[in-house]
Amino acid sequence: MKKSIAAIFIILFWLVSLPADVFAQNVSSSELISYAKQFDAKSVTYSGEVIGEIMLRGGFAWLNINDGENALGVWVNAGLIKEINLAGNYKTRGDSVEVTGVFHRACAEHGGELDIHAQSLRKIGSGRMVKEKLNFDKARLSLILLGALLFAWILILFKRK
């Protein structure tokens, strides 16, 4: 009997001492937006590409992370973003990260915005430069339209004379 009570206390102590991100639920942006009330103030894990500018605010930073469906704002300690090298834009694919933190559907600290306050951030993939290929069909169509515009302009000039 004493051994089973001791075992229960050991298990309870172990569960209480686990880091908060062990219990975090891995979710998509669509789930967070659609079921914001259910996820409010809960620990979540969210993954995606860092996009746009990384906005430093004192000892913290704002990141926009896009999971392919939507982008969410993440408030993170500036010390956690040191390994982020690229943020996605027209010419680059941003680093992929996994963020664990507390989700807020209407954050009182940030003007009622939907956001995640990161407790941990882990880089899971590196970004890269994107080479844009010329679309020859569009270039050909542009030249045809330019030719038609020049032809119409010439006809208008001759009509005025």
mmCIF file of C-alpha atoms in Angstrom:
data_model
loop_
_atom_site.group_PDB
_atom_site.id
_atom_site.type_symbol
_atom_site.label_atom_id
_atom_site.label_comp_id
_atom_site.label_asym_id
_atom_site.label_seq_id
_atom_site.Cartn_x
_atom_site.Cartn_y
_atom_site.Cartn_z
ATOM 1 C CA MET A 1 0.000 0.000 0.000
ATOM 2 C CA LYS A 2 2.759 2.443 0.938
ATOM 3 C CA LYS A 3 4.620 1.611 -2.285
ATOM 4 C CA SER A 4 1.582 2.389 -4.452
ATOM 5 C CA ILE A 5 1.014 5.740 -2.699
ATOM 6 C CA ALA A 6 4.694 6.583 -3.149
ATOM 7 C CA ALA A 7 4.471 5.602 -6.826
ATOM 8 C CA ILE A 8 1.416 7.840 -7.308
ATOM 9 C CA PHE A 9 3.237 10.801 -5.714
ATOM 10 C CA ILE A 10 6.274 10.196 -7.908
ATOM 11 C CA ILE A 11 4.125 10.099 -11.042
ATOM 12 C CA LEU A 12 2.237 13.256 -9.997
ATOM 13 C CA PHE A 13 5.505 15.066 -9.244
ATOM 14 C CA TRP A 14 6.878 13.984 -12.635
ATOM 15 C CA LEU A 15 3.757 15.243 -14.457
ATOM 16 C CA VAL A 16 3.840 18.596 -12.649
ATOM 17 C CA SER A 17 7.543 19.085 -13.392
ATOM 18 C CA LEU A 18 7.191 18.509 -17.146
ATOM 19 C CA PRO A 19 7.684 21.625 -19.281
ATOM 20 C CA ALA A 20 4.480 23.306 -20.454
ATOM 21 C CA ASP A 21 5.195 22.611 -24.132
ATOM 22 C CA VAL A 22 4.854 18.846 -23.554
ATOM 23 C CA PHE A 23 1.104 19.404 -23.253
ATOM 24 C CA ALA A 24 0.876 21.826 -26.168
ATOM 25 C CA GLN A 25 -1.488 20.825 -28.940
ATOM 26 C CA ASN A 26 -0.145 20.972 -32.521
ATOM 27 C CA VAL A 27 -2.643 23.056 -34.512
ATOM 28 C CA SER A 28 -3.058 24.818 -37.848
ATOM 29 C CA SER A 29 -3.908 28.482 -38.328
ATOM 30 C CA SER A 30 -7.349 27.537 -39.662
ATOM 31 C CA GLU A 31 -8.096 25.586 -36.488
ATOM 32 C CA LEU A 32 -6.905 28.468 -34.309
ATOM 33 C CA ILE A 33 -9.032 30.982 -36.205
ATOM 34 C CA SER A 34 -12.127 28.786 -36.453
ATOM 35 C CA TYR A 35 -12.020 27.534 -32.855
ATOM 36 C CA ALA A 36 -10.365 30.536 -31.212
ATOM 37 C CA LYS A 37 -12.611 30.410 -28.158
ATOM 38 C CA GLN A 38 -11.658 26.790 -27.391
ATOM 39 C CA PHE A 39 -7.915 27.444 -27.785
ATOM 40 C CA ASP A 40 -7.887 30.776 -25.915
ATOM 41 C CA ALA A 41 -5.198 30.892 -23.176
ATOM 42 C CA LYS A 42 -4.095 27.343 -24.002
ATOM 43 C CA SER A 43 -0.621 26.155 -24.919
ATOM 44 C CA VAL A 44 -0.348 25.356 -28.635
ATOM 45 C CA THR A 45 2.343 24.336 -31.097
ATOM 46 C CA TYR A 46 2.232 26.073 -34.481
ATOM 47 C CA SER A 47 4.599 25.541 -37.425
ATOM 48 C CA GLY A 48 5.231 27.446 -40.614
ATOM 49 C CA GLU A 49 7.399 29.799 -42.658
ATOM 50 C CA VAL A 50 8.613 33.098 -41.216
ATOM 51 C CA ILE A 51 7.370 35.795 -43.629
ATOM 52 C CA GLY A 52 7.655 39.566 -43.928
ATOM 53 C CA GLU A 53 9.792 41.640 -41.617
ATOM 54 C CA ILE A 54 10.975 40.594 -38.176
ATOM 55 C CA MET A 55 9.937 43.564 -36.044
ATOM 56 C CA LEU A 56 12.101 44.065 -32.951
ATOM 57 C CA ARG A 57 10.398 45.716 -29.970
ATOM 58 C CA GLY A 58 12.913 46.092 -27.144
ATOM 59 C CA GLY A 59 13.688 42.626 -25.802
ATOM 60 C CA PHE A 60 10.920 41.060 -27.890
ATOM 61 C CA ALA A 61 10.015 40.672 -31.556
ATOM 62 C CA TRP A 62 6.958 40.164 -33.740
ATOM 63 C CA LEU A 63 7.105 37.361 -36.297
ATOM 64 C CA ASN A 64 4.504 36.507 -38.899
ATOM 65 C CA ILE A 65 4.364 32.775 -39.464
ATOM 66 C CA ASN A 66 2.493 31.318 -42.418
ATOM 67 C CA ASP A 67 1.500 27.655 -42.360
ATOM 68 C CA GLY A 68 0.308 27.697 -45.983
ATOM 69 C CA GLU A 69 -3.265 28.590 -45.048
ATOM 70 C CA ASN A 70 -2.958 31.812 -43.030
ATOM 71 C CA ALA A 71 -0.336 33.855 -41.237
ATOM 72 C CA LEU A 72 -0.432 34.457 -37.480
ATOM 73 C CA GLY A 73 1.444 36.982 -35.395
ATOM 74 C CA VAL A 74 3.825 35.557 -32.810
ATOM 75 C CA TRP A 75 5.248 37.594 -29.911
ATOM 76 C CA VAL A 76 8.628 36.110 -29.045
ATOM 77 C CA ASN A 77 11.615 36.884 -26.836
ATOM 78 C CA ALA A 78 14.263 38.436 -29.103
ATOM 79 C CA GLY A 79 16.831 35.926 -27.840
ATOM 80 C CA LEU A 80 14.880 33.090 -29.472
ATOM 81 C CA ILE A 81 15.084 34.498 -33.020
ATOM 82 C CA LYS A 82 18.872 34.461 -33.349
ATOM 83 C CA GLU A 83 18.900 31.374 -35.555
ATOM 84 C CA ILE A 84 16.373 32.813 -38.027
ATOM 85 C CA ASN A 85 18.313 33.916 -41.110
ATOM 86 C CA LEU A 86 15.658 34.455 -43.799
ATOM 87 C CA ALA A 87 12.127 35.779 -43.742
ATOM 88 C CA GLY A 88 9.975 34.985 -46.745
ATOM 89 C CA ASN A 89 9.165 37.582 -49.379
ATOM 90 C CA TYR A 90 8.955 37.750 -53.178
ATOM 91 C CA LYS A 91 12.572 36.688 -53.672
ATOM 92 C CA THR A 92 13.086 34.322 -50.716
ATOM 93 C CA ARG A 93 11.490 31.394 -48.995
ATOM 94 C CA GLY A 94 11.705 32.006 -45.237
ATOM 95 C CA ASP A 95 13.055 29.712 -42.541
ATOM 96 C CA SER A 96 10.578 27.163 -41.190
ATOM 97 C CA VAL A 97 9.986 27.262 -37.444
ATOM 98 C CA GLU A 98 7.965 25.493 -34.790
ATOM 99 C CA VAL A 99 6.614 27.719 -32.042
ATOM 100 C CA THR A 100 5.141 26.595 -28.750
ATOM 101 C CA GLY A 101 3.318 29.205 -26.732
ATOM 102 C CA VAL A 102 0.081 30.522 -25.318
ATOM 103 C CA PHE A 103 -2.629 31.393 -27.849
ATOM 104 C CA HIS A 104 -4.721 34.540 -27.326
ATOM 105 C CA ARG A 105 -7.844 35.106 -29.391
ATOM 106 C CA ALA A 106 -8.014 38.756 -28.231
ATOM 107 C CA CYS A 107 -4.735 39.659 -26.537
ATOM 108 C CA ALA A 108 -5.238 42.440 -23.981
ATOM 109 C CA GLU A 109 -1.523 43.279 -24.128
ATOM 110 C CA HIS A 110 -1.567 43.790 -27.904
ATOM 111 C CA GLY A 111 -4.751 45.730 -28.605
ATOM 112 C CA GLY A 112 -7.133 42.786 -28.857
ATOM 113 C CA GLU A 113 -5.225 41.058 -31.668
ATOM 114 C CA LEU A 114 -5.191 37.294 -32.179
ATOM 115 C CA ASP A 115 -1.649 36.126 -31.413
ATOM 116 C CA ILE A 116 0.639 33.538 -29.861
ATOM 117 C CA HIS A 117 3.045 34.425 -27.050
ATOM 118 C CA ALA A 118 5.965 32.086 -27.738
ATOM 119 C CA GLN A 119 7.613 30.163 -24.926
ATOM 120 C CA SER A 120 9.935 28.293 -27.274
ATOM 121 C CA LEU A 121 10.942 28.562 -30.912
ATOM 122 C CA ARG A 122 12.784 25.915 -32.889
ATOM 123 C CA LYS A 123 14.096 26.261 -36.440
ATOM 124 C CA ILE A 124 13.023 23.176 -38.392
ATOM 125 C CA GLY A 125 14.092 24.191 -41.912
ATOM 126 C CA SER A 126 16.288 26.725 -43.658
ATOM 127 C CA GLY A 127 15.030 29.294 -46.120
ATOM 128 C CA ARG A 128 16.426 29.853 -49.591
ATOM 129 C CA MET A 129 16.525 32.299 -52.450
ATOM 130 C CA VAL A 130 13.805 31.819 -55.071
ATOM 131 C CA LYS A 131 14.635 32.165 -58.758
ATOM 132 C CA GLU A 132 11.710 33.565 -60.692
ATOM 133 C CA LYS A 133 11.274 32.040 -64.139
ATOM 134 C CA LEU A 134 10.063 34.180 -67.008
ATOM 135 C CA ASN A 135 6.653 33.135 -68.280
ATOM 136 C CA PHE A 136 7.110 33.203 -72.055
ATOM 137 C CA ASP A 137 3.361 32.970 -72.726
ATOM 138 C CA LYS A 138 2.776 36.191 -70.791
ATOM 139 C CA ALA A 139 5.731 37.894 -72.491
ATOM 140 C CA ARG A 140 4.392 36.892 -75.921
ATOM 141 C CA LEU A 141 0.889 38.114 -75.040
ATOM 142 C CA SER A 142 2.345 41.420 -73.793
ATOM 143 C CA LEU A 143 4.152 41.939 -77.109
ATOM 144 C CA ILE A 144 0.986 41.139 -79.074
ATOM 145 C CA LEU A 145 -1.030 43.611 -76.979
ATOM 146 C CA LEU A 146 1.698 46.238 -77.366
ATOM 147 C CA GLY A 147 1.581 45.723 -81.142
ATOM 148 C CA ALA A 148 -2.220 46.072 -81.146
ATOM 149 C CA LEU A 149 -1.955 49.261 -79.072
ATOM 150 C CA LEU A 150 0.620 50.741 -81.477
ATOM 151 C CA PHE A 151 -1.551 49.786 -84.450
ATOM 152 C CA ALA A 152 -4.604 51.476 -82.850
ATOM 153 C CA TRP A 153 -2.538 54.580 -82.036
ATOM 154 C CA ILE A 154 -1.291 54.802 -85.653
ATOM 155 C CA LEU A 155 -4.854 54.449 -86.963
ATOM 156 C CA ILE A 156 -6.012 57.306 -84.685
ATOM 157 C CA LEU A 157 -3.124 59.506 -85.905
ATOM 158 C CA PHE A 158 -4.006 58.871 -89.570
ATOM 159 C CA LYS A 159 -7.685 59.492 -88.922
ATOM 160 C CA ARG A 160 -6.944 62.945 -87.450
ATOM 161 C CA LYS A 161 -4.990 64.025 -90.571
#
